[in-house]
């Protein structure tokens, strides 16, 4: 495959695809909320319908932010590389 199939995207580019690139949507919660809206996975549905079920006090449990980031990195790849998926 070689290096021609390796892509990198700036964090602001990924946030832009998620709709979280504005100053009022800073922080992890905005990306997690956007994931809950954009995805139909049961985890995303839990975020959308009952976000407190995935929180410890005020923060999401470990790993939820990483899943949201990964989802939007994949969405960025699809959009920027014009993949037909």
PDB file of N, CA, C and O in Angstrom:
ATOM      1  N   UNK A   1       0.807  -1.200   0.000  1.00  0.00           N
ATOM      2  CA  UNK A   1       0.000   0.000   0.000  1.00  0.00           C
ATOM      3  C   UNK A   1       0.850   1.264   0.000  1.00  0.00           C
ATOM      4  O   UNK A   1       0.533   2.217  -0.651  1.00  0.00           O
ATOM      5  N   UNK A   2       1.870   1.315   0.781  1.00  0.00           N
ATOM      6  CA  UNK A   2       2.769   2.454   0.769  1.00  0.00           C
ATOM      7  C   UNK A   2       2.204   3.679   1.463  1.00  0.00           C
ATOM      8  O   UNK A   2       1.109   3.683   1.995  1.00  0.00           O
ATOM      9  N   UNK A   3       2.970   4.733   1.442  1.00  0.00           N
ATOM     10  CA  UNK A   3       2.605   5.960   2.139  1.00  0.00           C
ATOM     11  C   UNK A   3       1.494   6.750   1.458  1.00  0.00           C
ATOM     12  O   UNK A   3       0.945   7.659   2.054  1.00  0.00           O
ATOM     13  N   UNK A   4       1.148   6.408   0.244  1.00  0.00           N
ATOM     14  CA  UNK A   4       0.094   7.173  -0.420  1.00  0.00           C
ATOM     15  C   UNK A   4      -1.278   6.952   0.216  1.00  0.00           C
ATOM     16  O   UNK A   4      -2.206   7.693  -0.047  1.00  0.00           O
ATOM     17  N   UNK A   5      -1.418   5.947   1.050  1.00  0.00           N
ATOM     18  CA  UNK A   5      -2.693   5.665   1.701  1.00  0.00           C
ATOM     19  C   UNK A   5      -2.717   6.059   3.175  1.00  0.00           C
ATOM     20  O   UNK A   5      -3.559   5.591   3.918  1.00  0.00           O
ATOM     21  N   UNK A   6      -1.808   6.916   3.595  1.00  0.00           N
ATOM     22  CA  UNK A   6      -1.791   7.422   4.957  1.00  0.00           C
ATOM     23  C   UNK A   6      -2.197   8.891   4.906  1.00  0.00           C
ATOM     24  O   UNK A   6      -1.625   9.679   4.161  1.00  0.00           O
ATOM     25  N   UNK A   7      -3.195   9.230   5.702  1.00  0.00           N
ATOM     26  CA  UNK A   7      -3.712  10.587   5.699  1.00  0.00           C
ATOM     27  C   UNK A   7      -3.646  11.159   7.110  1.00  0.00           C
ATOM     28  O   UNK A   7      -3.828  10.433   8.082  1.00  0.00           O
ATOM     29  N   UNK A   8      -3.379  12.440   7.204  1.00  0.00           N
ATOM     30  CA  UNK A   8      -3.416  13.132   8.490  1.00  0.00           C
ATOM     31  C   UNK A   8      -4.324  14.348   8.345  1.00  0.00           C
ATOM     32  O   UNK A   8      -4.400  14.957   7.274  1.00  0.00           O
ATOM     33  N   UNK A   9      -5.007  14.659   9.427  1.00  0.00           N
ATOM     34  CA  UNK A   9      -5.910  15.798   9.430  1.00  0.00           C
ATOM     35  C   UNK A   9      -5.690  16.606  10.698  1.00  0.00           C
ATOM     36  O   UNK A   9      -5.536  16.036  11.774  1.00  0.00           O
ATOM     37  N   UNK A  10      -5.701  17.906  10.540  1.00  0.00           N
ATOM     38  CA  UNK A  10      -5.559  18.794  11.695  1.00  0.00           C
ATOM     39  C   UNK A  10      -6.786  18.651  12.595  1.00  0.00           C
ATOM     40  O   UNK A  10      -7.897  18.413  12.106  1.00  0.00           O
ATOM     41  N   UNK A  11      -6.597  18.793  13.892  1.00  0.00           N
ATOM     42  CA  UNK A  11      -7.746  18.697  14.807  1.00  0.00           C
ATOM     43  C   UNK A  11      -8.893  19.641  14.437  1.00  0.00           C
ATOM     44  O   UNK A  11     -10.059  19.271  14.541  1.00  0.00           O
ATOM     45  N   UNK A  12      -8.574  20.834  13.976  1.00  0.00           N
ATOM     46  CA  UNK A  12      -9.619  21.782  13.597  1.00  0.00           C
ATOM     47  C   UNK A  12     -10.421  21.285  12.390  1.00  0.00           C
ATOM     48  O   UNK A  12     -11.628  21.531  12.297  1.00  0.00           O
ATOM     49  N   UNK A  13      -9.773  20.565  11.498  1.00  0.00           N
ATOM     50  CA  UNK A  13     -10.466  19.981  10.348  1.00  0.00           C
ATOM     51  C   UNK A  13     -11.471  18.936  10.819  1.00  0.00           C
ATOM     52  O   UNK A  13     -12.619  18.905  10.364  1.00  0.00           O
ATOM     53  N   UNK A  14     -11.057  18.084  11.743  1.00  0.00           N
ATOM     54  CA  UNK A  14     -11.947  17.051  12.286  1.00  0.00           C
ATOM     55  C   UNK A  14     -13.109  17.709  13.033  1.00  0.00           C
ATOM     56  O   UNK A  14     -14.269  17.325  12.860  1.00  0.00           O
ATOM     57  N   UNK A  15     -12.818  18.721  13.820  1.00  0.00           N
ATOM     58  CA  UNK A  15     -13.869  19.425  14.553  1.00  0.00           C
ATOM     59  C   UNK A  15     -14.837  20.108  13.599  1.00  0.00           C
ATOM     60  O   UNK A  15     -16.042  20.186  13.866  1.00  0.00           O
ATOM     61  N   UNK A  16     -14.325  20.596  12.483  1.00  0.00           N
ATOM     62  CA  UNK A  16     -15.172  21.236  11.488  1.00  0.00           C
ATOM     63  C   UNK A  16     -16.168  20.239  10.899  1.00  0.00           C
ATOM     64  O   UNK A  16     -17.353  20.552  10.745  1.00  0.00           O
ATOM     65  N   UNK A  17     -15.722  19.046  10.587  1.00  0.00           N
ATOM     66  CA  UNK A  17     -16.605  17.999  10.058  1.00  0.00           C
ATOM     67  C   UNK A  17     -17.660  17.649  11.104  1.00  0.00           C
ATOM     68  O   UNK A  17     -18.815  17.376  10.778  1.00  0.00           O
ATOM     69  N   UNK A  18     -17.288  17.683  12.367  1.00  0.00           N
ATOM     70  CA  UNK A  18     -18.221  17.373  13.456  1.00  0.00           C
ATOM     71  C   UNK A  18     -19.166  18.537  13.754  1.00  0.00           C
ATOM     72  O   UNK A  18     -20.132  18.376  14.490  1.00  0.00           O
ATOM     73  N   UNK A  19     -18.872  19.710  13.185  1.00  0.00           N
ATOM     74  CA  UNK A  19     -19.672  20.891  13.474  1.00  0.00           C
ATOM     75  C   UNK A  19     -19.304  21.542  14.792  1.00  0.00           C
ATOM     76  O   UNK A  19     -20.116  22.233  15.398  1.00  0.00           O
ATOM     77  N   UNK A  20     -18.071  21.321  15.228  1.00  0.00           N
ATOM     78  CA  UNK A  20     -17.616  21.811  16.536  1.00  0.00           C
ATOM     79  C   UNK A  20     -16.403  22.723  16.429  1.00  0.00           C
ATOM     80  O   UNK A  20     -15.573  22.754  17.334  1.00  0.00           O
ATOM     81  N   UNK A  21     -16.289  23.457  15.350  1.00  0.00           N
ATOM     82  CA  UNK A  21     -15.103  24.279  15.156  1.00  0.00           C
ATOM     83  C   UNK A  21     -15.268  25.713  15.652  1.00  0.00           C
ATOM     84  O   UNK A  21     -14.330  26.488  15.592  1.00  0.00           O
ATOM     85  N   UNK A  22     -16.431  26.054  16.164  1.00  0.00           N
ATOM     86  CA  UNK A  22     -16.638  27.414  16.645  1.00  0.00           C
ATOM     87  C   UNK A  22     -16.210  27.547  18.109  1.00  0.00           C
ATOM     88  O   UNK A  22     -16.139  26.558  18.833  1.00  0.00           O
ATOM     89  N   UNK A  23     -15.940  28.766  18.523  1.00  0.00           N
ATOM     90  CA  UNK A  23     -15.450  29.011  19.884  1.00  0.00           C
ATOM     91  C   UNK A  23     -16.458  28.602  20.956  1.00  0.00           C
ATOM     92  O   UNK A  23     -16.074  28.216  22.052  1.00  0.00           O
ATOM     93  N   UNK A  24     -17.740  28.669  20.636  1.00  0.00           N
ATOM     94  CA  UNK A  24     -18.755  28.315  21.641  1.00  0.00           C
ATOM     95  C   UNK A  24     -18.911  26.807  21.806  1.00  0.00           C
ATOM     96  O   UNK A  24     -19.617  26.349  22.691  1.00  0.00           O
ATOM     97  N   UNK A  25     -18.262  26.019  20.947  1.00  0.00           N
ATOM     98  CA  UNK A  25     -18.358  24.554  21.039  1.00  0.00           C
ATOM     99  C   UNK A  25     -16.997  23.938  21.344  1.00  0.00           C
ATOM    100  O   UNK A  25     -16.594  22.960  20.743  1.00  0.00           O
ATOM    101  N   UNK A  26     -16.294  24.508  22.307  1.00  0.00           N
ATOM    102  CA  UNK A  26     -14.997  23.981  22.707  1.00  0.00           C
ATOM    103  C   UNK A  26     -15.172  22.802  23.649  1.00  0.00           C
ATOM    104  O   UNK A  26     -16.218  22.618  24.242  1.00  0.00           O
ATOM    105  N   UNK A  27     -14.131  22.024  23.779  1.00  0.00           N
ATOM    106  CA  UNK A  27     -14.127  20.942  24.756  1.00  0.00           C
ATOM    107  C   UNK A  27     -14.636  19.626  24.202  1.00  0.00           C
ATOM    108  O   UNK A  27     -15.162  19.534  23.099  1.00  0.00           O
ATOM    109  N   UNK A  28     -14.451  18.602  25.005  1.00  0.00           N
ATOM    110  CA  UNK A  28     -14.798  17.243  24.605  1.00  0.00           C
ATOM    111  C   UNK A  28     -16.299  17.035  24.502  1.00  0.00           C
ATOM    112  O   UNK A  28     -16.765  16.274  23.665  1.00  0.00           O
ATOM    113  N   UNK A  29     -17.055  17.692  25.351  1.00  0.00           N
ATOM    114  CA  UNK A  29     -18.494  17.454  25.373  1.00  0.00           C
ATOM    115  C   UNK A  29     -19.162  17.777  24.042  1.00  0.00           C
ATOM    116  O   UNK A  29     -20.111  17.098  23.647  1.00  0.00           O
ATOM    117  N   UNK A  30     -18.701  18.801  23.342  1.00  0.00           N
ATOM    118  CA  UNK A  30     -19.327  19.153  22.069  1.00  0.00           C
ATOM    119  C   UNK A  30     -19.112  18.065  21.023  1.00  0.00           C
ATOM    120  O   UNK A  30     -20.028  17.747  20.257  1.00  0.00           O
ATOM    121  N   UNK A  31     -17.931  17.476  20.995  1.00  0.00           N
ATOM    122  CA  UNK A  31     -17.664  16.376  20.051  1.00  0.00           C
ATOM    123  C   UNK A  31     -18.489  15.146  20.425  1.00  0.00           C
ATOM    124  O   UNK A  31     -19.024  14.455  19.554  1.00  0.00           O
ATOM    125  N   UNK A  32     -18.608  14.871  21.701  1.00  0.00           N
ATOM    126  CA  UNK A  32     -19.388  13.714  22.151  1.00  0.00           C
ATOM    127  C   UNK A  32     -20.866  13.921  21.832  1.00  0.00           C
ATOM    128  O   UNK A  32     -21.540  13.005  21.349  1.00  0.00           O
ATOM    129  N   UNK A  33     -21.365  15.115  22.053  1.00  0.00           N
ATOM    130  CA  UNK A  33     -22.753  15.412  21.724  1.00  0.00           C
ATOM    131  C   UNK A  33     -22.996  15.286  20.224  1.00  0.00           C
ATOM    132  O   UNK A  33     -24.005  14.710  19.793  1.00  0.00           O
ATOM    133  N   UNK A  34     -22.072  15.787  19.420  1.00  0.00           N
ATOM    134  CA  UNK A  34     -22.192  15.675  17.963  1.00  0.00           C
ATOM    135  C   UNK A  34     -22.180  14.209  17.526  1.00  0.00           C
ATOM    136  O   UNK A  34     -22.917  13.816  16.617  1.00  0.00           O
ATOM    137  N   UNK A  35     -21.361  13.397  18.172  1.00  0.00           N
ATOM    138  CA  UNK A  35     -21.324  11.954  17.893  1.00  0.00           C
ATOM    139  C   UNK A  35     -22.684  11.331  18.191  1.00  0.00           C
ATOM    140  O   UNK A  35     -23.200  10.531  17.410  1.00  0.00           O
ATOM    141  N   UNK A  36     -23.270  11.714  19.307  1.00  0.00           N
ATOM    142  CA  UNK A  36     -24.586  11.199  19.667  1.00  0.00           C
ATOM    143  C   UNK A  36     -25.647  11.530  18.640  1.00  0.00           C
ATOM    144  O   UNK A  36     -26.572  10.752  18.414  1.00  0.00           O
ATOM    145  N   UNK A  37     -25.517  12.663  17.989  1.00  0.00           N
ATOM    146  CA  UNK A  37     -26.480  13.085  16.976  1.00  0.00           C
ATOM    147  C   UNK A  37     -26.202  12.426  15.620  1.00  0.00           C
ATOM    148  O   UNK A  37     -27.131  12.012  14.925  1.00  0.00           O
ATOM    149  N   UNK A  38     -24.934  12.303  15.252  1.00  0.00           N
ATOM    150  CA  UNK A  38     -24.563  11.868  13.904  1.00  0.00           C
ATOM    151  C   UNK A  38     -24.569  10.362  13.686  1.00  0.00           C
ATOM    152  O   UNK A  38     -24.644   9.905  12.553  1.00  0.00           O
ATOM    153  N   UNK A  39     -24.475   9.591  14.737  1.00  0.00           N
ATOM    154  CA  UNK A  39     -24.289   8.151  14.608  1.00  0.00           C
ATOM    155  C   UNK A  39     -25.512   7.399  15.131  1.00  0.00           C
ATOM    156  O   UNK A  39     -26.190   7.865  16.036  1.00  0.00           O
ATOM    157  N   UNK A  40     -25.779   6.227  14.566  1.00  0.00           N
ATOM    158  CA  UNK A  40     -26.919   5.414  14.993  1.00  0.00           C
ATOM    159  C   UNK A  40     -26.518   4.227  15.864  1.00  0.00           C
ATOM    160  O   UNK A  40     -27.337   3.372  16.176  1.00  0.00           O
ATOM    161  N   UNK A  41     -25.262   4.142  16.250  1.00  0.00           N
ATOM    162  CA  UNK A  41     -24.783   3.052  17.103  1.00  0.00           C
ATOM    163  C   UNK A  41     -25.474   3.145  18.471  1.00  0.00           C
ATOM    164  O   UNK A  41     -25.796   4.238  18.935  1.00  0.00           O
ATOM    165  N   UNK A  42     -25.699   2.010  19.136  1.00  0.00           N
ATOM    166  CA  UNK A  42     -26.339   2.047  20.463  1.00  0.00           C
ATOM    167  C   UNK A  42     -25.639   2.969  21.467  1.00  0.00           C
ATOM    168  O   UNK A  42     -26.311   3.602  22.288  1.00  0.00           O
ATOM    169  N   UNK A  43     -24.326   3.073  21.407  1.00  0.00           N
ATOM    170  CA  UNK A  43     -23.615   3.987  22.303  1.00  0.00           C
ATOM    171  C   UNK A  43     -24.008   5.432  22.006  1.00  0.00           C
ATOM    172  O   UNK A  43     -24.252   6.222  22.915  1.00  0.00           O
ATOM    173  N   UNK A  44     -24.074   5.771  20.730  1.00  0.00           N
ATOM    174  CA  UNK A  44     -24.467   7.122  20.346  1.00  0.00           C
ATOM    175  C   UNK A  44     -25.902   7.405  20.763  1.00  0.00           C
ATOM    176  O   UNK A  44     -26.227   8.512  21.206  1.00  0.00           O
ATOM    177  N   UNK A  45     -26.757   6.405  20.643  1.00  0.00           N
ATOM    178  CA  UNK A  45     -28.146   6.575  21.070  1.00  0.00           C
ATOM    179  C   UNK A  45     -28.228   6.814  22.578  1.00  0.00           C
ATOM    180  O   UNK A  45     -29.032   7.623  23.043  1.00  0.00           O
ATOM    181  N   UNK A  46     -27.369   6.136  23.338  1.00  0.00           N
ATOM    182  CA  UNK A  46     -27.328   6.357  24.789  1.00  0.00           C
ATOM    183  C   UNK A  46     -26.881   7.779  25.102  1.00  0.00           C
ATOM    184  O   UNK A  46     -27.422   8.418  26.012  1.00  0.00           O
ATOM    185  N   UNK A  47     -25.915   8.279  24.352  1.00  0.00           N
ATOM    186  CA  UNK A  47     -25.446   9.656  24.550  1.00  0.00           C
ATOM    187  C   UNK A  47     -26.576  10.630  24.242  1.00  0.00           C
ATOM    188  O   UNK A  47     -26.807  11.590  24.966  1.00  0.00           O
ATOM    189  N   UNK A  48     -27.292  10.359  23.169  1.00  0.00           N
ATOM    190  CA  UNK A  48     -28.379  11.251  22.751  1.00  0.00           C
ATOM    191  C   UNK A  48     -29.558  11.202  23.727  1.00  0.00           C
ATOM    192  O   UNK A  48     -30.090  12.240  24.112  1.00  0.00           O
ATOM    193  N   UNK A  49     -29.958  10.006  24.118  1.00  0.00           N
ATOM    194  CA  UNK A  49     -31.179   9.839  24.895  1.00  0.00           C
ATOM    195  C   UNK A  49     -30.996   9.961  26.409  1.00  0.00           C
ATOM    196  O   UNK A  49     -31.919  10.356  27.109  1.00  0.00           O
ATOM    197  N   UNK A  50     -29.821   9.575  26.897  1.00  0.00           N
ATOM    198  CA  UNK A  50     -29.589   9.602  28.348  1.00  0.00           C
ATOM    199  C   UNK A  50     -28.096   9.812  28.619  1.00  0.00           C
ATOM    200  O   UNK A  50     -27.413   8.891  29.049  1.00  0.00           O
ATOM    201  N   UNK A  51     -27.589  11.006  28.387  1.00  0.00           N
ATOM    202  CA  UNK A  51     -26.146  11.237  28.534  1.00  0.00           C
ATOM    203  C   UNK A  51     -25.617  10.954  29.934  1.00  0.00           C
ATOM    204  O   UNK A  51     -24.472  10.564  30.094  1.00  0.00           O
ATOM    205  N   UNK A  52     -26.445  11.096  30.944  1.00  0.00           N
ATOM    206  CA  UNK A  52     -25.977  10.854  32.317  1.00  0.00           C
ATOM    207  C   UNK A  52     -25.632   9.377  32.549  1.00  0.00           C
ATOM    208  O   UNK A  52     -24.880   9.068  33.460  1.00  0.00           O
ATOM    209  N   UNK A  53     -26.148   8.481  31.711  1.00  0.00           N
ATOM    210  CA  UNK A  53     -25.842   7.059  31.866  1.00  0.00           C
ATOM    211  C   UNK A  53     -24.382   6.753  31.548  1.00  0.00           C
ATOM    212  O   UNK A  53     -23.860   5.711  31.932  1.00  0.00           O
ATOM    213  N   UNK A  54     -23.713   7.674  30.849  1.00  0.00           N
ATOM    214  CA  UNK A  54     -22.310   7.487  30.492  1.00  0.00           C
ATOM    215  C   UNK A  54     -21.402   8.494  31.186  1.00  0.00           C
ATOM    216  O   UNK A  54     -20.280   8.710  30.753  1.00  0.00           O
ATOM    217  N   UNK A  55     -21.900   9.108  32.229  1.00  0.00           N
ATOM    218  CA  UNK A  55     -21.104  10.104  32.953  1.00  0.00           C
ATOM    219  C   UNK A  55     -20.839   9.661  34.375  1.00  0.00           C
ATOM    220  O   UNK A  55     -21.641   8.978  34.995  1.00  0.00           O
ATOM    221  N   UNK A  56     -19.670  10.061  34.852  1.00  0.00           N
ATOM    222  CA  UNK A  56     -19.329   9.984  36.269  1.00  0.00           C
ATOM    223  C   UNK A  56     -19.355  11.430  36.757  1.00  0.00           C
ATOM    224  O   UNK A  56     -18.502  12.215  36.366  1.00  0.00           O
ATOM    225  N   UNK A  57     -20.334  11.759  37.533  1.00  0.00           N
ATOM    226  CA  UNK A  57     -20.553  13.138  37.981  1.00  0.00           C
ATOM    227  C   UNK A  57     -20.766  14.035  36.769  1.00  0.00           C
ATOM    228  O   UNK A  57     -21.796  13.962  36.129  1.00  0.00           O
ATOM    229  N   UNK A  58     -19.770  14.846  36.382  1.00  0.00           N
ATOM    230  CA  UNK A  58     -19.960  15.774  35.263  1.00  0.00           C
ATOM    231  C   UNK A  58     -19.199  15.378  34.008  1.00  0.00           C
ATOM    232  O   UNK A  58     -19.443  15.941  32.945  1.00  0.00           O
ATOM    233  N   UNK A  59     -18.280  14.425  34.099  1.00  0.00           N
ATOM    234  CA  UNK A  59     -17.472  14.022  32.942  1.00  0.00           C
ATOM    235  C   UNK A  59     -17.923  12.665  32.407  1.00  0.00           C
ATOM    236  O   UNK A  59     -18.372  11.810  33.160  1.00  0.00           O
ATOM    237  N   UNK A  60     -17.755  12.490  31.106  1.00  0.00           N
ATOM    238  CA  UNK A  60     -18.058  11.190  30.503  1.00  0.00           C
ATOM    239  C   UNK A  60     -17.043  10.155  30.984  1.00  0.00           C
ATOM    240  O   UNK A  60     -15.904  10.487  31.309  1.00  0.00           O
ATOM    241  N   UNK A  61     -17.464   8.883  31.010  1.00  0.00           N
ATOM    242  CA  UNK A  61     -16.561   7.807  31.413  1.00  0.00           C
ATOM    243  C   UNK A  61     -15.411   7.721  30.410  1.00  0.00           C
ATOM    244  O   UNK A  61     -15.529   8.143  29.260  1.00  0.00           O
ATOM    245  N   UNK A  62     -14.331   7.151  30.848  1.00  0.00           N
ATOM    246  CA  UNK A  62     -13.123   7.052  30.040  1.00  0.00           C
ATOM    247  C   UNK A  62     -13.390   6.329  28.717  1.00  0.00           C
ATOM    248  O   UNK A  62     -14.052   5.300  28.692  1.00  0.00           O
ATOM    249  N   UNK A  63     -12.888   6.879  27.656  1.00  0.00           N
ATOM    250  CA  UNK A  63     -12.965   6.245  26.349  1.00  0.00           C
ATOM    251  C   UNK A  63     -14.063   6.779  25.447  1.00  0.00           C
ATOM    252  O   UNK A  63     -13.975   6.640  24.226  1.00  0.00           O
ATOM    253  N   UNK A  64     -15.097   7.393  26.021  1.00  0.00           N
ATOM    254  CA  UNK A  64     -16.196   7.896  25.194  1.00  0.00           C
ATOM    255  C   UNK A  64     -15.694   8.991  24.261  1.00  0.00           C
ATOM    256  O   UNK A  64     -16.041   9.021  23.075  1.00  0.00           O
ATOM    257  N   UNK A  65     -14.865   9.883  24.769  1.00  0.00           N
ATOM    258  CA  UNK A  65     -14.323  10.950  23.923  1.00  0.00           C
ATOM    259  C   UNK A  65     -13.447  10.387  22.808  1.00  0.00           C
ATOM    260  O   UNK A  65     -13.472  10.881  21.676  1.00  0.00           O
ATOM    261  N   UNK A  66     -12.705   9.330  23.089  1.00  0.00           N
ATOM    262  CA  UNK A  66     -11.860   8.714  22.060  1.00  0.00           C
ATOM    263  C   UNK A  66     -12.701   8.087  20.952  1.00  0.00           C
ATOM    264  O   UNK A  66     -12.342   8.165  19.767  1.00  0.00           O
ATOM    265  N   UNK A  67     -13.821   7.474  21.320  1.00  0.00           N
ATOM    266  CA  UNK A  67     -14.715   6.901  20.312  1.00  0.00           C
ATOM    267  C   UNK A  67     -15.334   7.984  19.440  1.00  0.00           C
ATOM    268  O   UNK A  67     -15.447   7.822  18.224  1.00  0.00           O
ATOM    269  N   UNK A  68     -15.728   9.088  20.056  1.00  0.00           N
ATOM    270  CA  UNK A  68     -16.282  10.202  19.288  1.00  0.00           C
ATOM    271  C   UNK A  68     -15.225  10.768  18.336  1.00  0.00           C
ATOM    272  O   UNK A  68     -15.518  11.032  17.166  1.00  0.00           O
ATOM    273  N   UNK A  69     -14.006  10.935  18.829  1.00  0.00           N
ATOM    274  CA  UNK A  69     -12.917  11.426  17.975  1.00  0.00           C
ATOM    275  C   UNK A  69     -12.678  10.484  16.802  1.00  0.00           C
ATOM    276  O   UNK A  69     -12.547  10.923  15.654  1.00  0.00           O
ATOM    277  N   UNK A  70     -12.627   9.190  17.071  1.00  0.00           N
ATOM    278  CA  UNK A  70     -12.376   8.204  16.014  1.00  0.00           C
ATOM    279  C   UNK A  70     -13.486   8.240  14.963  1.00  0.00           C
ATOM    280  O   UNK A  70     -13.218   8.166  13.760  1.00  0.00           O
ATOM    281  N   UNK A  71     -14.729   8.360  15.410  1.00  0.00           N
ATOM    282  CA  UNK A  71     -15.852   8.436  14.482  1.00  0.00           C
ATOM    283  C   UNK A  71     -15.682   9.625  13.540  1.00  0.00           C
ATOM    284  O   UNK A  71     -15.843   9.498  12.319  1.00  0.00           O
ATOM    285  N   UNK A  72     -15.332  10.783  14.088  1.00  0.00           N
ATOM    286  CA  UNK A  72     -15.219  11.975  13.250  1.00  0.00           C
ATOM    287  C   UNK A  72     -13.931  12.002  12.425  1.00  0.00           C
ATOM    288  O   UNK A  72     -13.906  12.622  11.361  1.00  0.00           O
ATOM    289  N   UNK A  73     -12.895  11.323  12.853  1.00  0.00           N
ATOM    290  CA  UNK A  73     -11.709  11.178  11.995  1.00  0.00           C
ATOM    291  C   UNK A  73     -12.090  10.354  10.767  1.00  0.00           C
ATOM    292  O   UNK A  73     -11.719  10.694   9.636  1.00  0.00           O
ATOM    293  N   UNK A  74     -12.856   9.286  10.974  1.00  0.00           N
ATOM    294  CA  UNK A  74     -13.315   8.485   9.845  1.00  0.00           C
ATOM    295  C   UNK A  74     -14.230   9.301   8.934  1.00  0.00           C
ATOM    296  O   UNK A  74     -14.109   9.240   7.705  1.00  0.00           O
ATOM    297  N   UNK A  75     -15.127  10.089   9.508  1.00  0.00           N
ATOM    298  CA  UNK A  75     -16.004  10.942   8.702  1.00  0.00           C
ATOM    299  C   UNK A  75     -15.190  11.959   7.904  1.00  0.00           C
ATOM    300  O   UNK A  75     -15.506  12.253   6.753  1.00  0.00           O
ATOM    301  N   UNK A  76     -14.134  12.479   8.516  1.00  0.00           N
ATOM    302  CA  UNK A  76     -13.252  13.420   7.826  1.00  0.00           C
ATOM    303  C   UNK A  76     -12.569  12.743   6.648  1.00  0.00           C
ATOM    304  O   UNK A  76     -12.492  13.316   5.549  1.00  0.00           O
ATOM    305  N   UNK A  77     -12.069  11.529   6.850  1.00  0.00           N
ATOM    306  CA  UNK A  77     -11.461  10.770   5.761  1.00  0.00           C
ATOM    307  C   UNK A  77     -12.448  10.586   4.617  1.00  0.00           C
ATOM    308  O   UNK A  77     -12.113  10.811   3.447  1.00  0.00           O
ATOM    309  N   UNK A  78     -13.672  10.207   4.923  1.00  0.00           N
ATOM    310  CA  UNK A  78     -14.688   9.985   3.901  1.00  0.00           C
ATOM    311  C   UNK A  78     -14.960  11.256   3.109  1.00  0.00           C
ATOM    312  O   UNK A  78     -15.016  11.238   1.874  1.00  0.00           O
ATOM    313  N   UNK A  79     -15.097  12.370   3.801  1.00  0.00           N
ATOM    314  CA  UNK A  79     -15.399  13.638   3.148  1.00  0.00           C
ATOM    315  C   UNK A  79     -14.207  14.171   2.341  1.00  0.00           C
ATOM    316  O   UNK A  79     -14.331  14.503   1.162  1.00  0.00           O
ATOM    317  N   UNK A  80     -13.049  14.240   2.975  1.00  0.00           N
ATOM    318  CA  UNK A  80     -11.880  14.857   2.341  1.00  0.00           C
ATOM    319  C   UNK A  80     -11.332  14.029   1.175  1.00  0.00           C
ATOM    320  O   UNK A  80     -10.833  14.597   0.198  1.00  0.00           O
ATOM    321  N   UNK A  81     -11.423  12.726   1.274  1.00  0.00           N
ATOM    322  CA  UNK A  81     -10.878  11.871   0.211  1.00  0.00           C
ATOM    323  C   UNK A  81     -11.973  11.431  -0.767  1.00  0.00           C
ATOM    324  O   UNK A  81     -11.723  10.603  -1.635  1.00  0.00           O
ATOM    325  N   UNK A  82     -13.177  11.959  -0.569  1.00  0.00           N
ATOM    326  CA  UNK A  82     -14.314  11.686  -1.450  1.00  0.00           C
ATOM    327  C   UNK A  82     -14.544  10.194  -1.652  1.00  0.00           C
ATOM    328  O   UNK A  82     -14.685   9.702  -2.772  1.00  0.00           O
ATOM    329  N   UNK A  83     -14.562   9.479  -0.530  1.00  0.00           N
ATOM    330  CA  UNK A  83     -14.774   8.044  -0.566  1.00  0.00           C
ATOM    331  C   UNK A  83     -16.262   7.752  -0.697  1.00  0.00           C
ATOM    332  O   UNK A  83     -17.093   8.423  -0.110  1.00  0.00           O
ATOM    333  N   UNK A  84     -16.585   6.758  -1.480  1.00  0.00           N
ATOM    334  CA  UNK A  84     -17.980   6.364  -1.686  1.00  0.00           C
ATOM    335  C   UNK A  84     -18.273   5.160  -0.805  1.00  0.00           C
ATOM    336  O   UNK A  84     -18.138   4.020  -1.224  1.00  0.00           O
ATOM    337  N   UNK A  85     -18.652   5.456   0.436  1.00  0.00           N
ATOM    338  CA  UNK A  85     -18.906   4.375   1.408  1.00  0.00           C
ATOM    339  C   UNK A  85     -20.371   4.390   1.790  1.00  0.00           C
ATOM    340  O   UNK A  85     -20.952   5.367   2.058  1.00  0.00           O
TER     341      UNK A  85
END
